[in-house]
Amino acid sequence: MALLNLMANDGGYALELSYYCTVKVHGLICLELKKFIVRISQIFPGIESARPGCKPGIQALCLLHDAMDKAKSIIQECSESSKLYLAITADKVVKRCERIRDALDSCLSQIQNLVPVLLAAKISGIIHDLRSAKFPLISAEDEARGALLVLLRRDINASSTVNNEELEILLLAASKLNITSPVALLIEKRSIKRLLDKVNDTEIKKTKILKYLLYLLRKYTGFINEGTFSQQEGGCSEVTEPELQFEYVRDESQAAEFGGTPQPPDAFKCPFSMSLMYDPVIIASGKTFERIWIERWFNEGNETCPVTHKKLDHLTVTPNSVMKDLISQWCMKCGITVPEPCSQPFPAPHSSPRILRSGSISSFGSYMNDLRLQVSHVSLRSSDSSRGSPLLDDKVGGGSKSGLVQMDAESQNIQCCSFGRENTNAFLSRLEELSWESQCRVVENVKKQLEVEDNHDSDVPTIGNDQIMLLVKFMKNASEISDAKAHRDGVEVLWAILCRNRREIPPFHEDVIHVLAPYLGSEIAEKVLEIMEVLSREKYFKSVMLASGTLPSILEALETRIRKLHSLALKVVCNLSTHNDTGYHMVYLDCIPKLVQLLGDRTLALYSIKILKNLSQNGEARIAVAESIECLDAIDRLLENGTKVEQENAVDVLLYLCHGCPEYIQLVKRESIIESLASIYANGNSRGKEISRELIQLLDTITDDNTSHCQIANAEIPSGSAKKSSTKAFRFLAKKMPVFSKPFS
């Protein structure tokens, strides 16, 4: 389950969905709403700090709050309501979303001219995206909706006999909406009952629909529980859509085919509004901006570059005709038009900046090679100049000239190549800006690109922390809308990132554990455990894993028949067992017997004995290990037959048990154990000799007569036989190894 918590990072306006929820239906709609809620929440502190104190400003701010609450309400309904009813009323949900979108647009447009220019530019970008926002339905949900509406129009009378039409449509809808198990069916019935409890007496039509849906579910419960979905499963199979190559222009131009809006390169966006530039101009720092925003910036008295924050030599702006031509090309390829900036008219500037005739762009060459655009026919002239641009003059700097000329020469090869590694970060950085289908394709292609790089190139760039956070958010969204393939691709990208950063694990948000945990029982459990094994080496994530309740799910992997999962799960538990709180969890989960059983498995014994060693150092786990006769028997056998490393860890376990507790010494003093210790002392390495000698000394110095009162429950063992066997064992040591015939110094 994922917690939707949409709050401004700086503690301003907070719109929190403080319940654990998974969006049941209309996942794409909720993701679109969530995107705008997050963006607007982030600028709320700035809006309130600007104090738009006039009456229209206050009214707009109040209406903005109201629209945000309505957006939150839709997400909550899609998380708690009936799947069948949500599917039937999908058109109403879309209309509500469109009204919320229009309300947000109206409120932000009123606020825009009442705040500083930087904030106004951000608002402009949000307004632009709002006006192009779509609220698509998932095809399976739309199919279920159509079938259910047909059934409602039939108005079939209630009957105790099976109606084939009712049954067929219900099974189809249940299959499309994933109501295919007894648990899912029970949840759906309860959701409908809750809606019926809340419905008003005046909502006759809604009441009738809900009662009919509940009647259908009760009548055909047996058919759903029997899993009669063979015919429908074919319709629910995953549709393989044409693969999008990770070549820039092609990806963006085709994104719309899959429900997404093509997103321009960052170089085409104004740094103020982050929207596609309509009239790009260059300032003295070489940075390009939307004319309306940079002129307003200067008109407010600023003399610095908004990006570099350095004082400018002059405040003149130059039309960037090259950039404008490139943007026009991109728009033609993608089939879109460049919108005018979303802004109200501004007062005439006090002093219009001079328009230079130069078309130079100092920052242009740095990103040209990343764009898959033909530039051979692009005019390199200023819009008001009849002369050739100095861009082609040698004195301007060879970098720009060579970059543009080379771009034309290599354009054919570049367009045929897949997305290069230098753009991996760029695409992940733009993940939230894309539609869900486009996000899925970006992640899928990043996965393929990382696989290629890992196989052919050891010198690969590092994925940044910001990109990792966006990837984790993508995985959370995939979980919320139950998109298993998207989640699997995200997990594989995450694993690839970890593989290339083994020396220094990048910081992850703790949400990554909550996102991964539900998939420990799925087909991607192996990859999830591999990621957890790496993260569990870090002290911080040990605490997170224990606090999140992930340990039981990890231990469940030991009950499967997949051997690979056994070793991975034990590696994770071994890492976690060094944490002080792990012992408590292992005891109440009754894991000690399972570990004892695994001591007899040659491939898993080492991890098991290491875990027992860590658990034996403190607390309740030490008591559980010491008082388990089966555990001591298994350790006894391991001392005799295990590898040297296993034997040393077994001796460590016994040392931890015996230190400070004579009663445990009595449990350990066995002839077979002492003989194994003598063998380790004689044949082991330096550490084996040291710890075996220490344990033998400890066993020899404590007798049955001076057993202290350990603050633990006594284990039932025949003390007479223990005394007899241990005495015999020490006589054996005295004969075989003279060093033990004298008291230890």
XYZ file of C-alpha atoms in Angstrom:
745
model
C 0.000 0.000 0.000
C 1.232 3.481 -0.691
C 0.700 6.608 1.317
C -0.329 9.545 -0.810
C 1.119 12.495 1.010
C 1.072 15.613 -1.091
C 2.698 18.430 0.794
C 4.840 21.429 0.078
C 8.431 20.708 1.030
C 8.973 23.985 2.770
C 6.117 23.646 5.169
C 3.648 25.932 3.464
C 0.262 24.929 2.171
C -0.263 21.220 2.730
C -2.827 19.066 1.049
C -2.402 15.710 2.705
C -4.165 12.499 1.885
C -3.483 11.052 5.307
C -4.762 7.580 4.619
C -3.155 4.512 3.145
C -4.715 3.950 -0.209
C -4.357 2.332 -3.574
C -6.237 3.924 -6.438
C -8.710 1.264 -7.583
C -9.956 2.782 -10.830
C -9.103 5.788 -13.029
C -5.404 5.577 -12.178
C -4.312 7.805 -15.076
C -6.827 10.474 -14.095
C -5.603 10.435 -10.499
C -1.974 10.670 -11.588
C -2.784 13.739 -13.677
C -4.606 15.371 -10.754
C -1.834 14.440 -8.354
C 0.744 16.046 -10.637
C -1.043 19.402 -10.514
C -1.744 19.147 -6.780
C 1.960 18.674 -6.102
C 3.052 21.510 -8.393
C 0.533 23.991 -7.015
C 1.269 22.948 -3.426
C 4.924 23.776 -3.995
C 4.168 27.386 -4.969
C 1.545 28.043 -2.279
C 4.064 29.392 0.247
C 5.275 31.881 -2.354
C 1.731 32.964 -3.208
C 0.842 33.510 0.437
C 4.127 35.337 1.072
C 3.342 37.681 -1.817
C 0.138 38.637 0.070
C -2.253 39.295 -2.813
C -4.319 41.398 -0.421
C -6.812 42.905 -2.874
C -10.309 41.461 -2.879
C -9.948 39.599 -6.235
C -6.649 38.106 -5.037
C -8.126 36.839 -1.776
C -11.147 35.404 -3.579
C -8.902 33.667 -6.124
C -6.770 32.180 -3.342
C -9.852 30.837 -1.548
C -11.221 29.351 -4.759
C -7.826 27.781 -5.424
C -7.947 26.083 -2.023
C -11.443 24.825 -2.818
C -10.428 23.433 -6.225
C -7.448 21.638 -4.676
C -9.710 20.051 -2.069
C -12.047 18.852 -4.816
C -9.109 17.288 -6.659
C -8.097 15.527 -3.463
C -11.674 14.313 -3.051
C -11.651 12.649 -6.463
C -8.436 10.774 -5.651
C -9.960 9.642 -2.364
C -13.130 8.429 -4.069
C -11.108 6.471 -6.623
C -9.312 4.813 -3.705
C -12.317 3.943 -1.550
C -15.387 3.688 -3.756
C -16.818 0.740 -5.676
C -14.891 -0.239 -8.805
C -18.059 -1.086 -10.698
C -19.764 2.186 -9.813
C -16.653 4.224 -10.610
C -16.460 2.562 -14.016
C -20.121 3.303 -14.747
C -19.768 6.969 -13.743
C -16.434 7.502 -15.512
C -17.810 10.255 -17.756
C -18.950 12.220 -14.700
C -15.529 11.816 -13.093
C -13.864 13.168 -16.233
C -16.231 16.157 -16.318
C -15.527 16.895 -12.652
C -11.807 16.808 -13.394
C -12.261 19.181 -16.318
C -14.211 21.606 -14.110
C -11.439 21.437 -11.498
C -8.856 22.032 -14.224
C -10.742 25.091 -15.469
C -11.157 26.399 -11.913
C -7.429 26.041 -11.238
C -6.683 27.806 -14.519
C -9.021 30.687 -13.654
C -7.688 31.134 -10.115
C -4.031 30.992 -11.110
C -4.616 33.427 -13.975
C -6.029 35.967 -11.499
C -3.184 35.446 -9.035
C -0.466 35.578 -11.693
C -0.249 39.369 -11.958
C -0.332 39.863 -8.189
C 2.949 38.069 -7.446
C 6.657 38.626 -8.280
C 7.932 37.764 -11.733
C 9.653 34.469 -10.854
C 6.520 33.136 -9.205
C 4.365 34.510 -12.013
C 6.488 32.625 -14.528
C 6.062 29.364 -12.609
C 2.321 29.959 -12.486
C 2.387 30.587 -16.225
C 3.979 27.190 -16.790
C 1.324 25.479 -14.671
C -1.456 27.333 -16.496
C -0.038 26.236 -19.836
C 0.041 22.586 -18.729
C -3.456 22.839 -17.244
C -4.881 24.046 -20.534
C -3.424 21.053 -22.371
C -4.223 18.499 -19.646
C -6.258 15.445 -20.583
C -7.932 12.927 -18.286
C -7.804 9.618 -20.164
C -9.577 6.426 -19.180
C -7.730 3.121 -19.118
C -8.995 0.991 -22.006
C -9.970 -1.969 -19.799
C -12.020 0.303 -17.533
C -13.701 1.909 -20.524
C -14.618 -1.523 -21.888
C -16.097 -2.532 -18.530
C -18.032 0.739 -18.410
C -19.559 0.152 -21.843
C -20.651 -3.370 -20.966
C -22.191 -2.341 -17.643
C -24.106 0.540 -19.234
C -25.564 -1.878 -21.782
C -26.692 -4.110 -18.924
C -28.257 -1.199 -17.036
C -30.204 -0.119 -20.115
C -31.614 -3.650 -20.461
C -33.313 -3.155 -17.071
C -33.533 -6.910 -16.490
C -35.942 -7.904 -13.737
C -34.593 -9.562 -10.617
C -34.716 -13.341 -10.702
C -33.203 -16.275 -8.850
C -32.337 -18.055 -12.103
C -29.066 -17.484 -13.932
C -29.336 -14.958 -16.747
C -26.574 -15.641 -19.282
C -26.397 -12.016 -20.420
C -26.064 -10.744 -16.859
C -23.449 -13.343 -16.032
C -21.394 -12.741 -19.161
C -21.294 -8.967 -18.701
C -20.582 -9.197 -14.977
C -17.696 -11.616 -15.531
C -16.311 -9.360 -18.251
C -16.500 -6.268 -16.031
C -15.069 -8.122 -13.035
C -12.178 -9.365 -15.141
C -11.411 -5.928 -16.577
C -11.593 -4.323 -13.120
C -9.601 -7.092 -11.418
C -12.421 -8.328 -9.177
C -11.253 -11.902 -9.606
C -10.740 -13.275 -6.100
C -12.889 -13.816 -3.001
C -11.062 -10.996 -1.224
C -11.556 -8.550 -4.098
C -15.216 -9.529 -4.293
C -15.694 -8.958 -0.563
C -14.036 -5.535 -0.777
C -16.271 -4.584 -3.702
C -19.435 -5.598 -1.832
C -18.410 -3.601 1.222
C -17.623 -0.569 -0.940
C -21.095 -0.674 -2.471
C -22.693 -1.025 0.966
C -20.791 2.026 2.222
C -22.017 4.027 -0.755
C -25.582 2.942 -0.060
C -25.248 4.049 3.553
C -24.128 7.517 2.451
C -26.567 8.066 -0.409
C -29.338 10.635 0.035
C -33.003 9.788 -0.315
C -33.237 12.148 -3.278
C -30.570 10.266 -5.267
C -32.988 7.663 -6.559
C -31.030 6.757 -9.697
C -27.775 6.258 -7.804
C -29.515 4.107 -5.204
C -31.072 1.944 -7.907
C -27.718 1.382 -9.640
C -25.929 0.506 -6.411
C -28.632 -1.937 -5.305
C -28.553 -3.605 -8.711
C -24.758 -3.981 -8.597
C -24.945 -5.477 -5.114
C -27.696 -7.834 -6.297
C -25.502 -9.013 -9.202
C -22.495 -9.646 -6.980
C -24.540 -11.609 -4.460
C -26.319 -13.613 -7.140
C -23.185 -14.595 -9.065
C -20.692 -14.812 -6.197
C -20.150 -18.511 -6.837
C -19.182 -17.928 -10.467
C -16.651 -15.238 -9.542
C -15.144 -17.271 -6.700
C -14.753 -20.244 -9.019
C -12.437 -18.094 -11.146
C -14.531 -18.360 -14.332
C -12.411 -15.926 -16.290
C -10.831 -18.043 -18.977
C -12.677 -16.272 -21.754
C -12.066 -12.841 -20.353
C -8.366 -13.341 -19.614
C -7.556 -13.136 -23.272
C -9.109 -9.710 -23.383
C -7.100 -8.574 -20.382
C -3.743 -9.695 -21.644
C -1.110 -7.088 -21.873
C -1.112 -5.209 -25.141
C 2.281 -4.812 -26.701
C 2.383 -1.428 -28.341
C 4.984 -0.330 -30.875
C 8.285 0.169 -29.146
C 9.534 3.722 -28.955
C 13.221 4.065 -29.652
C 15.075 6.291 -27.267
C 15.962 8.692 -30.019
C 14.839 12.109 -28.919
C 12.609 13.475 -31.645
C 10.982 10.172 -32.408
C 10.153 9.537 -28.779
C 8.572 12.919 -28.297
C 6.711 13.023 -31.574
C 5.175 9.612 -30.996
C 4.409 10.091 -27.332
C 0.997 11.532 -28.198
C 0.051 8.252 -29.875
C 0.038 6.659 -26.439
C -1.973 9.283 -24.612
C 0.901 11.580 -23.749
C 1.685 15.153 -24.654
C 5.058 15.534 -26.406
C 7.521 17.232 -24.080
C 10.090 19.634 -25.545
C 13.811 19.493 -24.750
C 14.870 21.529 -21.742
C 16.788 23.825 -24.095
C 13.476 24.812 -25.718
C 11.895 25.799 -22.391
C 12.050 29.178 -20.720
C 13.945 28.906 -17.391
C 11.225 31.069 -15.821
C 8.066 29.182 -16.798
C 9.561 25.862 -17.964
C 7.236 26.114 -20.967
C 8.005 26.001 -24.671
C 9.306 29.416 -25.757
C 7.147 31.456 -28.113
C 9.576 34.351 -28.663
C 13.064 33.299 -27.459
C 15.639 36.020 -26.814
C 19.237 35.975 -25.549
C 20.634 38.176 -22.784
C 24.211 39.206 -22.021
C 24.969 36.014 -20.064
C 24.233 33.912 -23.143
C 21.085 32.394 -21.648
C 17.844 32.247 -23.614
C 14.463 33.248 -22.163
C 10.900 33.931 -23.207
C 10.835 37.622 -24.146
C 7.827 38.552 -22.027
C 9.374 37.129 -18.846
C 12.895 38.443 -19.157
C 11.630 41.906 -20.072
C 9.374 41.911 -17.039
C 12.367 40.761 -14.944
C 14.382 43.738 -16.143
C 11.456 46.148 -15.798
C 11.195 45.266 -12.110
C 14.703 46.619 -11.605
C 16.742 43.403 -11.709
C 20.203 43.612 -13.285
C 21.316 39.987 -12.830
C 20.867 36.830 -14.883
C 18.047 34.748 -13.332
C 20.041 31.555 -13.980
C 23.649 32.455 -13.130
C 22.700 35.228 -10.635
C 25.628 37.300 -11.916
C 25.341 40.976 -12.778
C 24.911 41.569 -16.494
C 27.076 43.919 -18.539
C 23.974 45.254 -20.273
C 20.228 44.644 -20.296
C 19.741 44.287 -24.033
C 17.979 41.263 -25.488
C 18.610 39.606 -28.849
C 16.030 37.612 -30.838
C 17.249 34.012 -30.956
C 16.158 33.132 -34.472
C 18.161 29.907 -34.507
C 16.370 28.656 -31.425
C 13.029 29.771 -32.816
C 13.644 27.841 -36.054
C 14.611 24.727 -34.113
C 11.502 25.005 -31.947
C 9.404 25.388 -35.099
C 10.988 22.237 -36.559
C 10.291 20.313 -33.391
C 6.676 21.501 -33.311
C 6.156 20.463 -36.939
C 7.559 16.993 -36.250
C 5.345 16.600 -33.192
C 2.273 18.138 -34.784
C 1.763 20.862 -32.189
C 1.751 24.650 -32.202
C 3.747 26.971 -29.993
C 1.328 28.662 -27.578
C 1.654 32.273 -26.589
C 2.813 32.797 -22.998
C -0.062 32.363 -20.529
C -0.067 35.880 -19.150
C -2.281 38.904 -18.859
C -1.141 42.025 -20.726
C 1.633 43.909 -18.981
C 2.083 47.663 -18.774
C 4.398 49.151 -21.352
C 8.002 48.959 -20.181
C 9.597 52.153 -18.908
C 12.505 51.735 -21.288
C 12.419 49.115 -23.985
C 15.669 47.202 -24.208
C 17.646 47.723 -27.349
C 17.409 44.989 -29.947
C 20.807 43.810 -31.107
C 21.440 42.466 -34.564
C 23.771 39.765 -33.353
C 22.554 36.184 -33.423
C 25.329 34.713 -31.289
C 24.460 32.156 -28.645
C 27.226 31.346 -26.229
C 25.321 28.534 -24.616
C 23.939 27.026 -27.815
C 26.719 24.603 -28.733
C 26.643 22.858 -25.369
C 23.389 21.073 -26.067
C 23.147 20.958 -29.869
C 24.744 17.553 -30.128
C 22.091 16.139 -27.773
C 19.225 17.079 -30.103
C 18.213 14.867 -33.030
C 17.381 17.739 -35.400
C 18.482 18.596 -38.927
C 19.960 22.087 -38.904
C 21.439 22.283 -42.385
C 18.516 24.394 -43.591
C 18.142 26.520 -40.456
C 18.828 30.187 -41.039
C 21.681 31.405 -38.877
C 20.678 35.038 -39.261
C 19.112 37.433 -36.852
C 15.510 38.199 -37.653
C 16.295 41.823 -38.421
C 19.645 41.342 -40.145
C 20.441 40.807 -43.786
C 24.048 39.918 -43.072
C 25.441 36.497 -42.243
C 25.482 35.756 -38.572
C 28.752 36.120 -36.682
C 27.991 32.599 -35.497
C 29.872 31.387 -38.547
C 32.842 33.705 -38.082
C 36.051 32.152 -36.814
C 36.561 34.899 -34.265
C 33.331 34.032 -32.460
C 34.867 30.816 -31.166
C 35.507 27.536 -32.858
C 33.305 25.607 -30.483
C 29.997 26.931 -31.775
C 30.988 26.830 -35.415
C 32.389 23.338 -35.359
C 29.507 22.124 -33.259
C 26.897 23.312 -35.767
C 28.788 22.123 -38.830
C 29.484 18.755 -37.263
C 25.847 18.460 -36.268
C 24.793 18.631 -39.907
C 27.393 16.080 -40.958
C 26.444 13.558 -38.295
C 22.699 14.101 -38.187
C 21.834 11.018 -40.237
C 23.874 8.725 -38.011
C 22.598 10.301 -34.805
C 18.960 9.948 -35.782
C 19.391 6.240 -36.398
C 21.005 5.591 -33.027
C 19.242 4.755 -29.806
C 19.168 7.278 -27.030
C 22.735 7.887 -25.861
C 23.937 7.463 -22.337
C 24.551 11.184 -21.879
C 20.798 11.739 -22.108
C 19.742 9.079 -19.594
C 19.723 11.612 -16.764
C 17.894 14.134 -18.924
C 15.049 11.743 -19.695
C 14.683 10.577 -16.105
C 14.675 14.234 -15.016
C 11.607 14.893 -17.184
C 9.736 11.788 -16.051
C 6.999 13.605 -14.095
C 6.235 15.870 -17.040
C 5.160 12.970 -19.270
C 1.905 11.080 -19.478
C 1.832 7.687 -17.781
C 2.247 5.727 -21.024
C 5.219 7.875 -22.020
C 6.747 7.488 -18.555
C 6.513 3.715 -18.906
C 8.312 3.810 -22.221
C 11.014 6.099 -20.902
C 11.704 3.747 -17.987
C 11.633 0.696 -20.247
C 14.141 2.245 -22.624
C 16.350 3.486 -19.781
C 16.425 -0.123 -18.580
C 17.532 -1.343 -22.012
C 20.114 1.417 -22.317
C 21.612 0.621 -18.911
C 21.796 -3.060 -19.838
C 23.704 -2.187 -23.009
C 26.089 0.093 -21.112
C 26.749 -2.495 -18.403
C 27.587 -5.102 -21.045
C 29.809 -2.965 -23.234
C 31.152 -0.025 -21.278
C 32.556 0.091 -17.779
C 32.948 3.871 -17.828
C 29.308 4.926 -17.535
C 27.907 8.141 -16.048
C 26.304 8.062 -12.609
C 22.548 8.541 -12.284
C 21.854 11.552 -10.074
C 19.940 11.503 -6.792
C 17.109 13.588 -8.246
C 16.613 11.040 -11.006
C 16.543 8.202 -8.468
C 13.838 10.003 -6.485
C 11.742 10.439 -9.632
C 12.180 6.746 -10.396
C 10.966 5.820 -6.901
C 7.923 8.081 -7.407
C 7.264 6.325 -10.712
C 7.317 2.964 -8.922
C 4.923 4.290 -6.251
C 2.534 5.413 -8.968
C 2.811 2.011 -10.659
C 1.860 0.364 -7.363
C -1.075 2.710 -6.848
C -2.600 1.859 -10.229
C -1.491 -1.813 -10.086
C 0.673 -1.591 -13.208
C 2.862 -4.667 -12.685
C 4.931 -4.273 -15.854
C 5.800 -0.648 -15.081
C 6.770 -1.595 -11.544
C 8.929 -4.459 -12.833
C 10.756 -2.148 -15.240
C 11.293 0.370 -12.439
C 12.734 -2.331 -10.183
C 15.135 -3.448 -12.907
C 16.305 0.125 -13.534
C 16.809 0.584 -9.798
C 18.856 -2.613 -9.672
C 20.986 -1.493 -12.627
C 21.670 1.819 -10.865
C 22.711 0.000 -7.689
C 24.979 -2.348 -9.641
C 26.928 0.541 -11.094
C 27.189 2.310 -7.710
C 28.188 -0.583 -5.432
C 31.121 1.309 -3.940
C 28.978 4.240 -2.901
C 25.257 3.568 -2.668
C 23.328 6.701 -3.669
C 20.866 8.034 -1.082
C 17.362 6.642 -1.463
C 14.192 7.840 0.178
C 12.745 5.355 2.668
C 9.700 5.072 0.402
C 11.719 2.700 -1.776
C 11.329 -0.005 0.899
C 7.543 0.495 1.080
C 7.388 0.366 -2.724
C 9.434 -2.834 -2.983
C 7.945 -4.817 -0.080
C 4.580 -5.766 -1.688
C 6.434 -7.465 -4.551
C 8.423 -9.913 -2.411
C 5.846 -12.555 -3.238
C 5.641 -11.795 -6.949
C 7.528 -12.963 -10.015
C 10.097 -10.193 -9.512
C 10.875 -11.277 -5.943
C 14.449 -12.208 -6.868
C 15.246 -8.715 -8.163
C 13.521 -7.105 -5.175
C 15.584 -9.200 -2.757
C 18.767 -8.323 -4.633
C 17.993 -4.634 -4.167
C 17.132 -5.129 -0.499
C 20.349 -7.087 0.030
C 22.378 -4.114 -1.171
C 20.340 -1.561 0.788
C 20.368 -3.658 3.968
C 24.116 -3.129 4.233
C 23.416 0.482 5.121
C 22.649 1.266 8.769
C 19.799 3.623 7.899
C 17.922 1.087 5.778
C 18.260 -1.615 8.414
C 16.120 0.537 10.696
C 13.684 1.344 7.886
C 13.215 -2.312 6.939
C 12.543 -3.354 10.521
C 10.210 -0.420 11.183
C 8.271 -0.992 7.956
C 7.411 -4.592 8.838
C 9.255 -5.991 5.825
C 11.043 -8.767 7.725
C 8.104 -11.261 7.712
C 7.791 -10.938 3.931
C 11.531 -11.510 3.523
C 11.373 -14.615 5.706
C 8.456 -15.968 3.689
C 10.877 -16.371 0.790
C 12.478 -19.210 2.779
C 9.223 -21.166 2.448
C 9.295 -21.159 -1.352
C 10.882 -23.836 -3.527
C 13.141 -21.383 -5.322
C 16.675 -21.942 -4.009
C 17.934 -18.599 -5.270
C 15.391 -16.807 -3.095
C 16.555 -18.741 -0.034
C 20.133 -17.498 -0.286
C 19.082 -13.930 -1.102
C 16.633 -13.801 1.797
C 19.287 -15.112 4.197
C 21.769 -12.507 2.959
C 19.252 -9.756 3.729
C 18.463 -11.217 7.162
C 22.187 -11.609 7.848
C 22.710 -7.913 7.161
C 19.705 -6.981 9.290
C 20.788 -9.233 12.167
C 23.550 -6.800 13.114
C 20.834 -4.327 14.157
C 19.974 -4.413 17.869
C 16.214 -4.722 17.300
C 16.379 -7.675 14.911
C 16.656 -10.278 17.664
C 13.313 -9.297 19.151
C 11.599 -9.574 15.765
C 13.239 -12.918 14.997
C 12.071 -14.392 18.307
C 8.412 -13.397 18.049
C 8.377 -14.509 14.405
C 9.695 -17.904 15.621
C 12.590 -17.868 13.146
C 15.223 -19.633 15.270
C 13.897 -23.164 14.461
C 13.977 -22.344 10.738
C 17.589 -21.174 10.963
C 18.499 -24.316 12.898
C 16.963 -26.415 10.144
C 18.999 -24.556 7.514
C 22.249 -25.320 9.369
C 22.014 -28.752 7.781
C 21.889 -27.282 4.269
C 25.415 -27.106 2.871
C 24.668 -24.081 0.669
C 22.861 -22.079 3.361
C 24.643 -23.128 6.552
C 27.152 -20.272 6.509
C 24.491 -17.536 6.334
C 22.407 -19.281 8.992
C 25.263 -19.615 11.494
C 26.297 -15.987 10.883
C 22.757 -14.873 11.685
C 22.746 -16.975 14.858
C 26.109 -15.471 15.819
C 24.728 -11.939 15.480
C 21.545 -12.830 17.364
C 23.492 -14.474 20.200
C 25.141 -11.238 21.218
C 22.188 -9.713 23.034
C 18.640 -9.903 24.290
C 15.873 -12.394 23.872
C 17.431 -14.023 20.828
C 20.409 -15.160 22.922
C 18.066 -16.927 25.338
C 16.138 -18.529 22.468
C 19.342 -19.846 20.877
C 20.852 -21.125 24.139
C 17.741 -22.924 25.312
C 17.099 -24.659 22.002
C 18.543 -28.175 22.314
C 17.990 -28.601 18.561
C 20.106 -25.515 17.929
C 22.989 -26.778 20.082
C 22.769 -30.165 18.388
C 22.978 -28.538 14.959
C 25.943 -26.385 16.046
C 27.607 -29.516 17.420
C 27.285 -31.194 14.021
C 28.537 -28.082 12.248
C 31.640 -27.997 14.469
C 32.381 -31.533 13.397
C 31.538 -31.431 9.700
C 31.420 -27.780 8.629
C 33.953 -25.739 6.696
C 36.572 -23.788 8.610
C 34.604 -20.554 8.230
C 31.403 -22.234 9.417
C 33.245 -23.799 12.361
C 34.702 -20.449 13.437
C 31.265 -18.817 13.365
C 29.847 -21.741 15.349
C 32.552 -21.298 18.003
C 31.691 -17.583 18.120
C 28.047 -18.462 18.817
C 29.044 -20.681 21.749
C 31.413 -18.041 23.104
C 28.676 -15.400 23.089
C 26.310 -17.807 24.846
C 28.786 -18.859 27.532
C 30.228 -15.483 28.492
C 28.746 -14.408 31.812
C 26.306 -17.293 32.211
C 27.556 -20.563 33.782
C 24.206 -22.262 33.173
C 24.750 -21.902 29.447
C 28.245 -23.319 29.910
C 26.651 -26.442 31.361
C 24.514 -26.704 28.231
C 27.545 -26.388 25.973
C 29.889 -28.741 27.891
C 29.521 -31.795 25.690
C 32.191 -34.332 24.874
C 31.571 -34.029 21.144
C 31.824 -30.227 21.244
C 35.073 -30.290 23.236
C 36.604 -32.833 20.863
C 35.616 -30.665 17.885
C 37.207 -27.654 19.591
C 40.422 -29.615 20.052
C 40.400 -30.499 16.359
C 39.855 -26.856 15.396
C 42.724 -25.835 17.689
C 45.013 -28.392 16.103
C 44.076 -27.850 12.453
C 42.565 -24.384 12.206
C 44.054 -21.026 11.281
C 45.278 -18.483 13.814
C 41.805 -17.176 14.624
C 40.384 -20.684 14.877
C 43.090 -21.609 17.358
C 42.471 -18.458 19.395
C 38.697 -18.719 19.778
C 38.693 -22.503 20.328
C 41.318 -22.106 23.090
C 39.247 -19.306 24.656
C 36.089 -21.412 24.680
C 37.850 -24.489 26.084
C 39.331 -22.332 28.827
C 35.878 -20.984 29.623
C 34.393 -24.475 29.742
C 37.208 -25.774 31.954
C 37.185 -22.991 34.536
C 33.485 -23.291 35.355
C 32.402 -26.394 37.243
C 28.976 -27.691 38.118
C 29.459 -26.661 41.762
C 29.979 -22.960 41.140
C 27.108 -22.429 38.742
C 25.757 -18.944 39.317
C 22.173 -17.895 39.295
C 21.606 -16.786 35.715
C 18.543 -14.627 35.296
C 17.025 -17.007 32.800
C 14.837 -20.065 32.837
C 16.729 -23.302 33.505
C 16.910 -25.794 30.696
C 16.203 -29.374 31.587
C 19.338 -31.459 31.007
C 20.725 -34.425 32.955
C 23.451 -32.667 34.956
C 25.114 -35.886 36.043
C 25.687 -37.056 32.515
C 26.933 -33.628 31.498
C 29.482 -33.658 34.308
C 30.619 -37.160 33.466
C 30.944 -36.521 29.732
C 32.722 -33.181 30.141
C 35.212 -34.671 32.617
C 35.926 -37.474 30.205
C 36.385 -34.946 27.414
C 38.956 -32.916 29.338
C 40.893 -36.128 30.132
C 40.856 -36.748 26.385
C 42.276 -33.255 25.781
C 45.009 -33.775 28.360
C 46.149 -36.892 26.543
C 45.932 -35.537 23.023
C 47.119 -31.965 23.681
C 49.497 -31.347 26.604
C 48.751 -27.631 26.466
C 45.378 -28.368 28.083
C 46.817 -30.532 30.886
C 47.707 -27.383 32.841
C 45.533 -24.582 34.044
C 45.360 -21.652 31.640
C 47.284 -18.615 32.688
